[in-house]
GROMACS .gro file of N, CA and C in nm:
model
  345
    1ALA      N    1  -0.780   0.359   1.887
    1ALA     CA    2  -0.655   0.286   1.878
    1ALA      C    3  -0.586   0.312   1.743
    2LEU      N    4  -0.666   0.321   1.635
    2LEU     CA    5  -0.607   0.348   1.504
    2LEU      C    6  -0.544   0.487   1.500
    3ASP      N    7  -0.612   0.584   1.561
    3ASP     CA    8  -0.556   0.719   1.566
    3ASP      C    9  -0.424   0.722   1.642
    4ARG      N   10  -0.416   0.647   1.754
    4ARG     CA   11  -0.292   0.642   1.831
    4ARG      C   12  -0.181   0.576   1.751
    5LEU      N   13  -0.214   0.467   1.682
    5LEU     CA   14  -0.116   0.398   1.599
    5LEU      C   15  -0.065   0.491   1.490
    6GLU      N   16  -0.155   0.562   1.425
    6GLU     CA   17  -0.114   0.654   1.319
    6GLU      C   18  -0.025   0.765   1.374
    7ALA      N   19  -0.059   0.818   1.492
    7ALA     CA   20   0.024   0.923   1.553
    7ALA      C   21   0.164   0.871   1.584
    8LEU      N   22   0.172   0.748   1.634
    8LEU     CA   23   0.303   0.689   1.661
    8LEU      C   24   0.384   0.675   1.534
    9LEU      N   25   0.320   0.630   1.428
    9LEU     CA   26   0.392   0.613   1.302
    9LEU      C   27   0.438   0.747   1.245
   10ARG      N   28   0.354   0.847   1.257
   10ARG     CA   29   0.389   0.979   1.201
   10ARG      C   30   0.502   1.047   1.279
   11THR      N   31   0.506   1.028   1.410
   11THR     CA   32   0.607   1.096   1.490
   11THR      C   33   0.735   1.015   1.502
   12GLY      N   34   0.728   0.886   1.471
   12GLY     CA   35   0.845   0.801   1.486
   12GLY      C   36   0.872   0.762   1.629
   13ASN      N   37   0.775   0.785   1.718
   13ASN     CA   38   0.793   0.751   1.860
   13ASN      C   39   0.746   0.608   1.887
   14TYR      N   40   0.823   0.515   1.836
   14TYR     CA   41   0.793   0.374   1.858
   14TYR      C   42   0.924   0.299   1.869
   15GLY      N   43   0.919   0.184   1.929
   15GLY     CA   44   1.040   0.104   1.945
   15GLY      C   45   1.087   0.045   1.814
   16ARG      N   46   1.212   0.001   1.813
   16ARG     CA   47   1.271  -0.054   1.691
   16ARG      C   48   1.190  -0.174   1.640
   17GLU      N   49   1.147  -0.261   1.730
   17GLU     CA   50   1.071  -0.379   1.689
   17GLU      C   51   0.939  -0.339   1.624
   18PHE      N   52   0.874  -0.237   1.679
   18PHE     CA   53   0.747  -0.191   1.625
   18PHE      C   54   0.764  -0.140   1.483
   19GLY      N   55   0.876  -0.076   1.454
   19GLY     CA   56   0.900  -0.021   1.322
   19GLY      C   57   0.917  -0.126   1.214
   20THR      N   58   0.939  -0.251   1.254
   20THR     CA   59   0.957  -0.356   1.154
   20THR      C   60   0.836  -0.447   1.145
   21THR      N   61   0.723  -0.405   1.200
   21THR     CA   62   0.600  -0.484   1.191
   21THR      C   63   0.516  -0.430   1.075
   22PRO      N   64   0.414  -0.505   1.033
   22PRO     CA   65   0.329  -0.459   0.922
   22PRO      C   66   0.226  -0.355   0.964
   23ALA      N   67   0.265  -0.260   1.048
   23ALA     CA   68   0.171  -0.160   1.098
   23ALA      C   69   0.120  -0.068   0.988
   24VAL      N   70   0.205  -0.030   0.894
   24VAL     CA   71   0.162   0.066   0.791
   24VAL      C   72   0.055   0.004   0.700
   25PRO      N   73   0.079  -0.113   0.638
   25PRO     CA   74  -0.029  -0.168   0.555
   25PRO      C   75  -0.153  -0.206   0.636
   26PHE      N   76  -0.133  -0.251   0.760
   26PHE     CA   77  -0.248  -0.281   0.846
   26PHE      C   78  -0.333  -0.157   0.866
   27LEU      N   79  -0.269  -0.047   0.903
   27LEU     CA   80  -0.343   0.077   0.929
   27LEU      C   81  -0.408   0.129   0.802
   28ALA      N   82  -0.337   0.125   0.690
   28ALA     CA   83  -0.396   0.171   0.564
   28ALA      C   84  -0.519   0.088   0.529
   29ARG      N   85  -0.507  -0.043   0.546
   29ARG     CA   86  -0.619  -0.133   0.515
   29ARG      C   87  -0.737  -0.107   0.607
   30GLN      N   88  -0.710  -0.084   0.737
   30GLN     CA   89  -0.818  -0.056   0.831
   30GLN      C   90  -0.889   0.074   0.796
   31ARG      N   91  -0.813   0.173   0.755
   31ARG     CA   92  -0.875   0.300   0.714
   31ARG      C   93  -0.964   0.278   0.591
   32ARG      N   94  -0.915   0.196   0.496
   32ARG     CA   95  -0.995   0.168   0.376
   32ARG      C   96  -1.123   0.095   0.413
   33LEU      N   97  -1.113  -0.006   0.499
   33LEU     CA   98  -1.230  -0.084   0.539
   33LEU      C   99  -1.334   0.002   0.612
   34ARG      N  100  -1.290   0.109   0.674
   34ARG     CA  101  -1.381   0.200   0.744
   34ARG      C  102  -1.430   0.313   0.655
   35GLY      N  103  -1.392   0.308   0.527
   35GLY     CA  104  -1.435   0.411   0.435
   35GLY      C  105  -1.355   0.539   0.445
   36GLU      N  106  -1.246   0.537   0.517
   36GLU     CA  107  -1.160   0.655   0.535
   36GLU      C  108  -1.049   0.650   0.429
   37PHE      N  109  -1.089   0.663   0.304
   37PHE     CA  110  -0.998   0.641   0.192
   37PHE      C  111  -0.882   0.740   0.187
   38GLU      N  112  -0.909   0.867   0.209
   38GLU     CA  113  -0.801   0.966   0.203
   38GLU      C  114  -0.700   0.946   0.316
   39ARG      N  115  -0.750   0.915   0.435
   39ARG     CA  116  -0.658   0.888   0.547
   39ARG      C  117  -0.579   0.762   0.520
   40GLY      N  118  -0.644   0.661   0.465
   40GLY     CA  119  -0.573   0.537   0.432
   40GLY      C  120  -0.465   0.560   0.329
   41LEU      N  121  -0.496   0.643   0.230
   41LEU     CA  122  -0.398   0.674   0.126
   41LEU      C  123  -0.278   0.746   0.185
   42ALA      N  124  -0.302   0.840   0.274
   42ALA     CA  125  -0.192   0.912   0.340
   42ALA      C  126  -0.103   0.815   0.418
   43VAL      N  127  -0.164   0.719   0.485
   43VAL     CA  128  -0.086   0.620   0.559
   43VAL      C  129  -0.007   0.532   0.463
   44ALA      N  130  -0.071   0.487   0.355
   44ALA     CA  131  -0.002   0.400   0.259
   44ALA      C  132   0.118   0.470   0.197
   45ARG      N  133   0.114   0.600   0.192
   45ARG     CA  134   0.226   0.677   0.133
   45ARG      C  135   0.335   0.709   0.235
   46MET      N  136   0.328   0.651   0.353
   46MET     CA  137   0.432   0.670   0.456
   46MET      C  138   0.549   0.577   0.424
   47ARG      N  139   0.617   0.603   0.317
   47ARG     CA  140   0.725   0.516   0.273
   47ARG      C  141   0.851   0.539   0.357
   48GLY      N  142   0.924   0.430   0.373
   48GLY     CA  143   1.053   0.439   0.440
   48GLY      C  144   1.049   0.422   0.590
   49LEU      N  145   0.932   0.399   0.649
   49LEU     CA  146   0.926   0.378   0.793
   49LEU      C  147   0.967   0.234   0.824
   50GLY      N  148   1.069   0.218   0.904
   50GLY     CA  149   1.116   0.084   0.935
   50GLY      C  150   1.175   0.020   0.811
   51THR      N  151   1.300   0.047   0.782
   51THR     CA  152   1.360   0.012   0.654
   51THR      C  153   1.346  -0.135   0.618
   52SER      N  154   1.380  -0.227   0.708
   52SER     CA  155   1.372  -0.369   0.673
   52SER      C  156   1.227  -0.409   0.647
   53PHE      N  157   1.137  -0.356   0.726
   53PHE     CA  158   0.995  -0.382   0.705
   53PHE      C  159   0.951  -0.328   0.570
   54TYR      N  160   0.990  -0.206   0.541
   54TYR     CA  161   0.947  -0.143   0.417
   54TYR      C  162   0.991  -0.223   0.296
   55LEU      N  163   1.114  -0.269   0.297
   55LEU     CA  164   1.164  -0.345   0.183
   55LEU      C  165   1.084  -0.473   0.161
   56GLN      N  166   1.046  -0.539   0.267
   56GLN     CA  167   0.968  -0.663   0.256
   56GLN      C  168   0.824  -0.636   0.214
   57MET      N  169   0.770  -0.523   0.254
   57MET     CA  170   0.628  -0.498   0.233
   57MET      C  171   0.598  -0.404   0.117
   58ARG      N  172   0.701  -0.365   0.041
   58ARG     CA  173   0.676  -0.271  -0.069
   58ARG      C  174   0.565  -0.315  -0.162
   59PRO      N  175   0.563  -0.438  -0.211
   59PRO     CA  176   0.453  -0.474  -0.301
   59PRO      C  177   0.315  -0.455  -0.238
   60ALA      N  178   0.299  -0.502  -0.116
   60ALA     CA  179   0.169  -0.488  -0.049
   60ALA      C  180   0.132  -0.341  -0.030
   61LEU      N  181   0.231  -0.260   0.004
   61LEU     CA  182   0.204  -0.117   0.022
   61LEU      C  183   0.166  -0.051  -0.109
   62PHE      N  184   0.236  -0.085  -0.217
   62PHE     CA  185   0.202  -0.024  -0.346
   62PHE      C  186   0.063  -0.067  -0.393
   63LYS      N  187   0.026  -0.192  -0.369
   63LYS     CA  188  -0.109  -0.236  -0.407
   63LYS      C  189  -0.213  -0.160  -0.326
   64GLU      N  190  -0.193  -0.152  -0.196
   64GLU     CA  191  -0.289  -0.081  -0.110
   64GLU      C  192  -0.296   0.066  -0.150
   65GLU      N  193  -0.181   0.126  -0.178
   65GLU     CA  194  -0.179   0.266  -0.221
   65GLU      C  195  -0.255   0.283  -0.352
   66GLY      N  196  -0.233   0.193  -0.447
   66GLY     CA  197  -0.304   0.200  -0.574
   66GLY      C  198  -0.454   0.188  -0.556
   67ASP      N  199  -0.496   0.092  -0.472
   67ASP     CA  200  -0.639   0.074  -0.446
   67ASP      C  201  -0.700   0.200  -0.386
   68LEU      N  202  -0.633   0.256  -0.287
   68LEU     CA  203  -0.686   0.376  -0.221
   68LEU      C  204  -0.684   0.497  -0.313
   69ALA      N  205  -0.577   0.513  -0.390
   69ALA     CA  206  -0.570   0.626  -0.483
   69ALA      C  207  -0.683   0.617  -0.585
   70ALA      N  208  -0.712   0.497  -0.634
   70ALA     CA  209  -0.822   0.480  -0.729
   70ALA      C  210  -0.955   0.517  -0.663
   71LEU      N  211  -0.972   0.480  -0.537
   71LEU     CA  212  -1.098   0.509  -0.466
   71LEU      C  213  -1.120   0.659  -0.446
   72VAL      N  214  -1.013   0.735  -0.429
   72VAL     CA  215  -1.030   0.880  -0.408
   72VAL      C  216  -1.019   0.959  -0.538
   73GLY      N  217  -1.003   0.889  -0.649
   73GLY     CA  218  -0.998   0.957  -0.778
   73GLY      C  219  -0.862   1.009  -0.818
   74ASP      N  220  -0.757   0.965  -0.750
   74ASP     CA  221  -0.620   1.005  -0.784
   74ASP      C  222  -0.567   0.905  -0.888
   75THR      N  223  -0.609   0.924  -1.013
   75THR     CA  224  -0.573   0.830  -1.119
   75THR      C  225  -0.422   0.823  -1.139
   76ALA      N  226  -0.356   0.937  -1.142
   76ALA     CA  227  -0.210   0.937  -1.161
   76ALA      C  228  -0.140   0.863  -1.047
   77GLY      N  229  -0.187   0.885  -0.924
   77GLY     CA  230  -0.129   0.815  -0.809
   77GLY      C  231  -0.153   0.666  -0.815
   78ALA      N  232  -0.273   0.626  -0.857
   78ALA     CA  233  -0.305   0.484  -0.869
   78ALA      C  234  -0.218   0.420  -0.977
   79ILE      N  235  -0.205   0.487  -1.090
   79ILE     CA  236  -0.122   0.435  -1.199
   79ILE      C  237   0.022   0.418  -1.151
   80ASP      N  238   0.074   0.517  -1.081
   80ASP     CA  239   0.211   0.510  -1.031
   80ASP      C  240   0.228   0.393  -0.933
   81ALA      N  241   0.138   0.381  -0.837
   81ALA     CA  242   0.150   0.275  -0.736
   81ALA      C  243   0.135   0.137  -0.799
   82TYR      N  244   0.037   0.121  -0.887
   82TYR     CA  245   0.019  -0.009  -0.952
   82TYR      C  246   0.139  -0.044  -1.040
   83THR      N  247   0.196   0.054  -1.107
   83THR     CA  248   0.314   0.030  -1.190
   83THR      C  249   0.432  -0.014  -1.103
   84ARG      N  250   0.450   0.051  -0.990
   84ARG     CA  251   0.557   0.013  -0.898
   84ARG      C  252   0.535  -0.130  -0.847
   85TYR      N  253   0.410  -0.162  -0.815
   85TYR     CA  254   0.377  -0.298  -0.770
   85TYR      C  255   0.416  -0.400  -0.877
   86LEU      N  256   0.373  -0.375  -0.999
   86LEU     CA  257   0.401  -0.471  -1.107
   86LEU      C  258   0.550  -0.481  -1.137
   87ASN      N  259   0.623  -0.372  -1.122
   87ASN     CA  260   0.768  -0.377  -1.142
   87ASN      C  261   0.837  -0.466  -1.039
   88LEU      N  262   0.776  -0.481  -0.922
   88LEU     CA  263   0.832  -0.567  -0.818
   88LEU      C  264   0.781  -0.711  -0.828
   89ARG      N  265   0.681  -0.732  -0.910
   89ARG     CA  266   0.621  -0.865  -0.925
   89ARG      C  267   0.633  -0.913  -1.070
   90THR      N  268   0.753  -0.904  -1.127
   90THR     CA  269   0.772  -0.943  -1.267
   90THR      C  270   0.764  -1.093  -1.289
   91ASP      N  271   0.799  -1.173  -1.190
   91ASP     CA  272   0.793  -1.318  -1.200
   91ASP      C  273   0.732  -1.373  -1.072
   92PRO      N  274   0.601  -1.353  -1.053
   92PRO     CA  275   0.538  -1.388  -0.925
   92PRO      C  276   0.527  -1.539  -0.905
   93ASP      N  277   0.529  -1.577  -0.780
   93ASP     CA  278   0.501  -1.716  -0.743
   93ASP      C  279   0.357  -1.746  -0.782
   94PRO      N  280   0.325  -1.873  -0.805
   94PRO     CA  281   0.189  -1.909  -0.849
   94PRO      C  282   0.078  -1.855  -0.760
   95GLU      N  283   0.099  -1.851  -0.629
   95GLU     CA  284  -0.007  -1.804  -0.540
   95GLU      C  285  -0.029  -1.654  -0.550
   96LEU      N  286   0.066  -1.580  -0.608
   96LEU     CA  287   0.052  -1.435  -0.624
   96LEU      C  288   0.000  -1.396  -0.762
   97ARG      N  289  -0.004  -1.488  -0.854
   97ARG     CA  290  -0.045  -1.454  -0.991
   97ARG      C  291  -0.186  -1.396  -0.999
   98PRO      N  292  -0.285  -1.448  -0.926
   98PRO     CA  293  -0.418  -1.386  -0.934
   98PRO      C  294  -0.417  -1.239  -0.890
   99GLN      N  295  -0.340  -1.206  -0.786
   99GLN     CA  296  -0.332  -1.068  -0.741
   99GLN      C  297  -0.261  -0.982  -0.846
  100VAL      N  298  -0.154  -1.033  -0.902
  100VAL     CA  299  -0.081  -0.960  -1.006
  100VAL      C  300  -0.171  -0.935  -1.126
  101ASP      N  301  -0.246  -1.038  -1.166
  101ASP     CA  302  -0.338  -1.022  -1.279
  101ASP      C  303  -0.445  -0.918  -1.248
  102SER      N  304  -0.493  -0.918  -1.124
  102SER     CA  305  -0.594  -0.821  -1.083
  102SER      C  306  -0.539  -0.678  -1.089
  103VAL      N  307  -0.418  -0.659  -1.041
  103VAL     CA  308  -0.356  -0.526  -1.045
  103VAL      C  309  -0.332  -0.485  -1.190
  104ARG      N  310  -0.286  -0.578  -1.271
  104ARG     CA  311  -0.261  -0.547  -1.413
  104ARG      C  312  -0.392  -0.503  -1.482
  105MET      N  313  -0.503  -0.571  -1.452
  105MET     CA  314  -0.632  -0.534  -1.510
  105MET      C  315  -0.676  -0.395  -1.462
  106ALA      N  316  -0.657  -0.370  -1.333
  106ALA     CA  317  -0.693  -0.238  -1.278
  106ALA      C  318  -0.610  -0.129  -1.343
  107LEU      N  319  -0.480  -0.155  -1.360
  107LEU     CA  320  -0.392  -0.057  -1.424
  107LEU      C  321  -0.434  -0.035  -1.569
  108ASP      N  322  -0.462  -0.141  -1.641
  108ASP     CA  323  -0.507  -0.126  -1.780
  108ASP      C  324  -0.633  -0.041  -1.788
  109GLY      N  325  -0.727  -0.063  -1.697
  109GLY     CA  326  -0.850   0.016  -1.695
  109GLY      C  327  -0.822   0.163  -1.669
  110LEU      N  328  -0.731   0.190  -1.577
  110LEU     CA  329  -0.696   0.330  -1.547
  110LEU      C  330  -0.626   0.395  -1.666
  111LEU      N  331  -0.538   0.322  -1.730
  111LEU     CA  332  -0.467   0.378  -1.846
  111LEU      C  333  -0.563   0.406  -1.961
  112LYS      N  334  -0.657   0.317  -1.983
  112LYS     CA  335  -0.756   0.340  -2.090
  112LYS      C  336  -0.846   0.458  -2.057
  113GLY      N  337  -0.880   0.473  -1.930
  113GLY     CA  338  -0.965   0.582  -1.887
  113GLY      C  339  -0.897   0.718  -1.888
  114SER      N  340  -0.765   0.718  -1.884
  114SER     CA  341  -0.692   0.845  -1.881
  114SER      C  342  -0.647   0.891  -2.020
  115GLU      N  343  -0.683   0.816  -2.121
  115GLU     CA  344  -0.643   0.854  -2.258
  115GLU      C  345  -0.729   0.967  -2.310
   0.00000   0.00000   0.00000
């Protein structure tokens, strides 16, 4: 089912309603949970699919992309994704602050490791 979902997303052969669902972060997360880090990263980098959806889900996508990039050793990609995430979360709601702090710590660790 995940392979079929990914094929639909890659080809654009899905209905308008489907394009505005959280299919991209869902699929990326499922790939990560299955240990398919490189495939998950490729899915997370499918930017621009379903414009209204993408705009709403950018922070979640950038966090997932950063997590996956770090797992596959793409330090520059992780730094870029985490930086984009933090740029979108400059004044987070209280319930998002722990996640923002976690991303900030991960980014700091990557930056220190790349010096």
